[in-house]
Amino acid sequence: MVTPTLERQKRGGAIAEKFEAAYLRTLAFDKVDGAAAGRIYAQFAGKGAPPDAEYKLLQDYLFRYIAAECGKLGMAVHLHTMTGAGSYFDVGGANPLLLESVLEDPTLRQTKFVMVHGGWPFTREITALLEKPNAYLDYSAQSLVLTPAALAGTLREWLEWVPEKVMFGTDAYPFSNEMGWEESGWIAARTGRQALAMALTGMMRDGEISRQRASELARMVLRDNARALYGL
């Protein structure tokens, strides 16, 4: 069922699969034996959801299986790595460090994982993960909730570390009657570009990069990194 569904979506133009984690559960996807997952499924199929502990094991197995199939098809996997909406969102469950065992799984080396929203407030933790070959991020949504100066500091650290893994994004969405996707997209695009300009300007002033390199990095973040990742 999984592979034909993914193949159909890829033929339809999909470039990635996004999971609702960490809205519905944490990002701690443990490695689970297929036989154990099968036993849980057989025990509870048609009888409602299993207890939380067993249900997590089944989810963990399915996540890694789907992620592996995505890698074979050349599709990326997107995951929410940022504090989320709602007064009782589990912030700790969205810590990108919880994905380390996934990123290091030999069976998932072909799969490219995009840590959407750049992990805020765990931005330094996500910086360290960028050294892993299959780890990427975008900074969508941060440009909606942070000032350009605050975001620029984070962007500079990422650009000094692994600039080819960093991608621009907006998270344009109709958040309310007062702010539709048009407004949120405009705000995020404006703030995101301002922050990128401030980060690159600071790097130039400190003698870290030339103006030519700054222009190159800007194109990478705003366009070229995404084109390379998704094969656009």
mmCIF file of N, CA and C in Angstrom, residues 8 17 38 53 64 95 151 162 167 187:
data_model
loop_
_atom_site.group_PDB
_atom_site.id
_atom_site.type_symbol
_atom_site.label_atom_id
_atom_site.label_comp_id
_atom_site.label_asym_id
_atom_site.label_seq_id
_atom_site.Cartn_x
_atom_site.Cartn_y
_atom_site.Cartn_z
ATOM 1 N N ARG A 8 2.389 7.177 -6.762
ATOM 2 C CA ARG A 8 1.314 7.973 -7.372
ATOM 3 C C ARG A 8 1.475 9.456 -7.039
ATOM 4 N N GLU A 17 7.273 14.253 1.421
ATOM 5 C CA GLU A 17 6.178 13.833 2.281
ATOM 6 C C GLU A 17 6.364 14.515 3.632
ATOM 7 N N GLY A 38 4.310 -5.944 13.423
ATOM 8 C CA GLY A 38 3.264 -6.784 12.860
ATOM 9 C C GLY A 38 2.391 -7.419 13.927
ATOM 10 N N ALA A 53 1.906 3.036 24.477
ATOM 11 C CA ALA A 53 3.248 2.471 24.320
ATOM 12 C C ALA A 53 3.336 1.599 23.070
ATOM 13 N N ARG A 64 9.696 4.957 9.781
ATOM 14 C CA ARG A 64 10.982 4.612 9.169
ATOM 15 C C ARG A 64 10.785 3.858 7.852
ATOM 16 N N ASN A 95 12.079 18.945 19.576
ATOM 17 C CA ASN A 95 13.526 19.170 19.565
ATOM 18 C C ASN A 95 14.159 18.331 18.451
ATOM 19 N N LEU A 151 16.445 36.831 13.886
ATOM 20 C CA LEU A 151 16.610 35.763 12.904
ATOM 21 C C LEU A 151 17.976 35.836 12.230
ATOM 22 N N VAL A 162 27.115 25.316 7.570
ATOM 23 C CA VAL A 162 26.856 24.498 6.372
ATOM 24 C C VAL A 162 25.839 25.245 5.490
ATOM 25 N N MET A 167 17.621 26.727 3.683
ATOM 26 C CA MET A 167 16.666 27.149 2.661
ATOM 27 C C MET A 167 15.662 28.159 3.217
ATOM 28 N N ILE A 187 4.686 39.143 4.931
ATOM 29 C CA ILE A 187 5.462 39.433 6.136
ATOM 30 C C ILE A 187 6.675 38.515 6.233
#
